[in-house]
Tab-separated table of C-alpha atoms in Angstrom:
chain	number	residue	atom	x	y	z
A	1	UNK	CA	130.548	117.047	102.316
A	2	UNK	CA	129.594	118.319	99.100
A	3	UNK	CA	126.049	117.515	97.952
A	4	UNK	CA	124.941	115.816	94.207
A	5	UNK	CA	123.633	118.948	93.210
A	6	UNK	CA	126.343	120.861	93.897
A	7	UNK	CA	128.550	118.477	92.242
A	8	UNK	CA	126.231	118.836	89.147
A	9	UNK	CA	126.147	122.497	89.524
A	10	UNK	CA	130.175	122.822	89.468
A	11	UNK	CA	130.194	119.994	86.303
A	12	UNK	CA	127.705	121.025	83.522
A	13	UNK	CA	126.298	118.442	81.579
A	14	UNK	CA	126.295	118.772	77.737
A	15	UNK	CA	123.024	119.639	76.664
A	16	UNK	CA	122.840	117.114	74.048
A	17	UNK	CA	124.929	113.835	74.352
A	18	UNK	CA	124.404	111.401	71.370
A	19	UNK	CA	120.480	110.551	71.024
A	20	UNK	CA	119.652	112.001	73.841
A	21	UNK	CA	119.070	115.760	75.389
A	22	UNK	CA	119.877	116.487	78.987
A	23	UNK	CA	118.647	119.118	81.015
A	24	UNK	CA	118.570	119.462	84.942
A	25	UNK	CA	115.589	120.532	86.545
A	26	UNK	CA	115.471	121.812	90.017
A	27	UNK	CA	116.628	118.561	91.748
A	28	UNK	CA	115.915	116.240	88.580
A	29	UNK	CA	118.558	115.466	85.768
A	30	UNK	CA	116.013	114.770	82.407
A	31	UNK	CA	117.366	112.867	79.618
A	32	UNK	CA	114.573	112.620	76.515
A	33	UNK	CA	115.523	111.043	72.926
A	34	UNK	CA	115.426	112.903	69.967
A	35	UNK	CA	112.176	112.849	68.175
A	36	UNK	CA	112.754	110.678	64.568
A	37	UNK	CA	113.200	112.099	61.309
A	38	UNK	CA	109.928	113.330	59.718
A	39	UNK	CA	110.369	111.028	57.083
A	40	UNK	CA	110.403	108.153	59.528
A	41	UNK	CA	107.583	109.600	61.446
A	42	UNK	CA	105.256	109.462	57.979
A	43	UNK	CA	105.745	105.828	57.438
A	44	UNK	CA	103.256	104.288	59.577
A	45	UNK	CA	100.388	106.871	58.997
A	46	UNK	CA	101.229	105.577	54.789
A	47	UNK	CA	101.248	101.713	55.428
A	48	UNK	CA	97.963	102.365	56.453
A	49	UNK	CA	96.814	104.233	54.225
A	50	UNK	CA	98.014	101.899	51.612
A	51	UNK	CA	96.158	99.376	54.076
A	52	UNK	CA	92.711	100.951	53.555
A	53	UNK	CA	93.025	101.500	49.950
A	54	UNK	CA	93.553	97.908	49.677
A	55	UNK	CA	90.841	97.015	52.113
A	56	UNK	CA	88.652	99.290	49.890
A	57	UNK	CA	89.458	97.562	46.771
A	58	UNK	CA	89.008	94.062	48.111
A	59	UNK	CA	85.327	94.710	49.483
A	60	UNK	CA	85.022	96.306	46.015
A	61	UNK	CA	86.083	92.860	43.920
A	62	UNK	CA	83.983	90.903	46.660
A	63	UNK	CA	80.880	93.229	46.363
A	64	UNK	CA	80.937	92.492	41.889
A	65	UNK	CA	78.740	90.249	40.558
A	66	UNK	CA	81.110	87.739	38.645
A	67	UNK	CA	82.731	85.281	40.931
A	68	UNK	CA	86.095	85.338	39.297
A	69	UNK	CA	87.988	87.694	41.427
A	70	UNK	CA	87.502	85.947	44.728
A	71	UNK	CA	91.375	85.335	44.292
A	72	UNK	CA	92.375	89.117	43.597
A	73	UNK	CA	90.177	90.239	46.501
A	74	UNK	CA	92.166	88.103	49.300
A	75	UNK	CA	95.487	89.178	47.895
A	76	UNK	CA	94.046	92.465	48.591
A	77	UNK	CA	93.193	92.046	52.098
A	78	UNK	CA	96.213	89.920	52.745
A	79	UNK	CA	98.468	93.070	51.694
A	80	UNK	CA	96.072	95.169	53.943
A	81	UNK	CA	96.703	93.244	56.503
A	82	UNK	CA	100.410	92.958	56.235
A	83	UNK	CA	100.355	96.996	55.750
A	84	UNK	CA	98.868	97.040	58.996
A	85	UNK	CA	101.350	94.634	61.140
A	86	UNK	CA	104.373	96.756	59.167
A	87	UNK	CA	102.935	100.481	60.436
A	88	UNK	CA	102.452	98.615	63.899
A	89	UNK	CA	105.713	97.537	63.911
A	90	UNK	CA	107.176	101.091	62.487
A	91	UNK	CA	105.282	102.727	65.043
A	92	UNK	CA	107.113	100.776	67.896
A	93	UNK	CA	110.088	101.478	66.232
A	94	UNK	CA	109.666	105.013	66.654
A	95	UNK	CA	108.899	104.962	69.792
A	96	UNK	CA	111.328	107.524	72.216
A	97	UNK	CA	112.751	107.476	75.628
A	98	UNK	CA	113.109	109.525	78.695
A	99	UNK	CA	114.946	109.242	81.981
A	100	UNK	CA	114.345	110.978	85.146
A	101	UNK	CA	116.656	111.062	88.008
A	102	UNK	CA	114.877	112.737	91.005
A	103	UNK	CA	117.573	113.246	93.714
A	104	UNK	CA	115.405	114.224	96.264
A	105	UNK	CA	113.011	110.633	96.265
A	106	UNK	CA	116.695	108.946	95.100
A	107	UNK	CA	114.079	107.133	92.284
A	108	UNK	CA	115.446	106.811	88.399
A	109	UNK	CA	112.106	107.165	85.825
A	110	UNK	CA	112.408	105.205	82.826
A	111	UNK	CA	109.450	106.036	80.212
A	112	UNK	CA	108.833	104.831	76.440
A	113	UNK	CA	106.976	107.346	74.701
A	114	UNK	CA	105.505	105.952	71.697
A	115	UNK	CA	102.910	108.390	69.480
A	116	UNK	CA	99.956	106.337	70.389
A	117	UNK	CA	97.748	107.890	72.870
A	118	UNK	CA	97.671	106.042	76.402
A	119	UNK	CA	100.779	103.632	74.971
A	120	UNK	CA	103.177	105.076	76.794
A	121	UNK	CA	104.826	102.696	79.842
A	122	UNK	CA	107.028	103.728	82.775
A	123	UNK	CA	108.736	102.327	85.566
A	124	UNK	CA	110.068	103.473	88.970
A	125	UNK	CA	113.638	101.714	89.796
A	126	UNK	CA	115.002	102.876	93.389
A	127	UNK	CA	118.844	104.263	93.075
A	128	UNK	CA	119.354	101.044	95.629
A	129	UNK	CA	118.534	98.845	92.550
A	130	UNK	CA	120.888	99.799	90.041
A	131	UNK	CA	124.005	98.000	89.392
A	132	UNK	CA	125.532	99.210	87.142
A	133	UNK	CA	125.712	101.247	84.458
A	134	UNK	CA	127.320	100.362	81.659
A	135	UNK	CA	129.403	102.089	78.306
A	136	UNK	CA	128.341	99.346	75.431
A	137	UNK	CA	129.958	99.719	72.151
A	138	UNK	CA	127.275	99.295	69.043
A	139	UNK	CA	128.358	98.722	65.531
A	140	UNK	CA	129.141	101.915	63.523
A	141	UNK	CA	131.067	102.142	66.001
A	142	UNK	CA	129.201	103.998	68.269
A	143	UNK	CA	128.329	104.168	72.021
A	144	UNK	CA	125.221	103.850	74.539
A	145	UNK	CA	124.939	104.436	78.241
A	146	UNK	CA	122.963	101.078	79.590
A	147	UNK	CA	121.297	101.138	83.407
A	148	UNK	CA	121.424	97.812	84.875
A	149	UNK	CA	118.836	96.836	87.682
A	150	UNK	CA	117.401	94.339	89.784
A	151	UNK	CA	113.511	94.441	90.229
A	152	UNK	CA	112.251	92.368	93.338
A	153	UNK	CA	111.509	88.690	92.311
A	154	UNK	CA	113.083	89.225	88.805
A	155	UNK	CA	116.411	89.005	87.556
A	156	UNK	CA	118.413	91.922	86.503
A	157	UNK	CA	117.170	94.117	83.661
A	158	UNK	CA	118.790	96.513	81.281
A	159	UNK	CA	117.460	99.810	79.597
A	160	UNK	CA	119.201	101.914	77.485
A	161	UNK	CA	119.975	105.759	78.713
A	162	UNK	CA	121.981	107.044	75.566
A	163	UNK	CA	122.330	105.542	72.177
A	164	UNK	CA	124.047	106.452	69.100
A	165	UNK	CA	126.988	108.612	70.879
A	166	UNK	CA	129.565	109.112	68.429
A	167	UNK	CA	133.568	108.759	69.119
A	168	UNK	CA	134.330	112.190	69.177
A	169	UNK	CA	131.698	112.583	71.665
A	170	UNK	CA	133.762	109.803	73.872
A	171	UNK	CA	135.082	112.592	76.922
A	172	UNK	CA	131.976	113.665	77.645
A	173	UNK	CA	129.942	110.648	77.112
A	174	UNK	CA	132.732	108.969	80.181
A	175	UNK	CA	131.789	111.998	82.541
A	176	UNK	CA	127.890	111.372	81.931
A	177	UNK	CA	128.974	107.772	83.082
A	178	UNK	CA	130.802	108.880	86.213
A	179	UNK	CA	128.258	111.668	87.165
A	180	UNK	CA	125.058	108.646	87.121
A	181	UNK	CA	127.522	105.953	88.536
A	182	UNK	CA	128.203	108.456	91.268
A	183	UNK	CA	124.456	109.470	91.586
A	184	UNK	CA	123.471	105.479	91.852
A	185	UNK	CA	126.307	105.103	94.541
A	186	UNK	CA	128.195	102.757	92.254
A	187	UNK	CA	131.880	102.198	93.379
A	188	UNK	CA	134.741	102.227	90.688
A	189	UNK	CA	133.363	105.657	89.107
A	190	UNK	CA	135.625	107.665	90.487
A	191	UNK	CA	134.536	111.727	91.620
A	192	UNK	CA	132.379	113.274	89.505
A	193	UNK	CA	134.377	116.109	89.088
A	194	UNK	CA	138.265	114.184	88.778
């Protein structure tokens, strides 16, 4: 009986499938996301930017002797403080994703990279407690590649794999599917390789 690997071996993967770039590494298949747009990547550093600038001029207004501008000064802060919620929430929106599938340990690696130092969260899901995984269509229309699994005591949980694959990119993205349903054990997937 053929191995995974060897199965892998004889069906290259594409090394970019919609978001997402896939490599294998000596007995690991690595899926990362695409790094954003450096336009995207600039917003949260200037929301708070814009945030201290307006922190600045409020302690200036509170720090002048008249006692008229007590009104200007929290508008200030309040818009500093709303800069700072919106680069928060930009900053989670940026955040990327990786998968690991490490045959040998049959363990699937799911990790949200965000820029933040130590912000970064991962989680260990056994091959025994997948699913499914799933081809979703999103609105553009475009497709993702959604892992389904069970952790113990909870009920089942869903993280996306692939996002933003386009239609032309439909063959390949169905092979991906078969190759991780086939990885997982899933029935219904078909051989990797037919």
């Amino acid at each position: 009986m053929a191995s995974f690997k060897d199965a892998l071996l004889e069906n290259q993967i594409p090394p970019l499938l919609g978001d997402v770039r896939l490599r294998y590494d000596g007995g690991r298949l690595v899926g990362e996301s695409l790094p954003p747009r450096w336009e995207w990547r600039m917003l949260p550093g200037l929301s708070v930017g814009v945030a201290v600038g307006c922190a600045v001029g409020a302690a200036i207004l509170v720090g002048q002797e008249a006692g008229t501008f007590p009104t200007a000064s929290a508008a200030l802060a309040l818009v500093a403080a709303s800069m700072v919620g919106l680069a928060l929430k930009l900053e989670s929106s940026l955040s990327r994703r990786r998968f690991v599938l490490h045959f040998r340990s049959e363990t699937l690696r799911l990790e949200r990279l965000t820029w933040a130092p130590g912000a970064t969260r991962a989680e260990l899901v056994p091959f025994d407690a997948v699913r499914a995984v799933h081809l979703v269509e999103r609105p553009g229309p475009r497709y993702a590649l959604v892992v389904e699994y069970t952790r113990e005591g909870a009920g089942p949980t869903r993280a996306p794999l692939v996002e933003d694959a386009r239609p032309s990119e439909g063959e390949t993205l169905h092979r991906v599917w078969r190759m991780l349903s086939n990885a997982f054990g899933l029935r219904g997937a078909g051989l990797a390789g037919g």
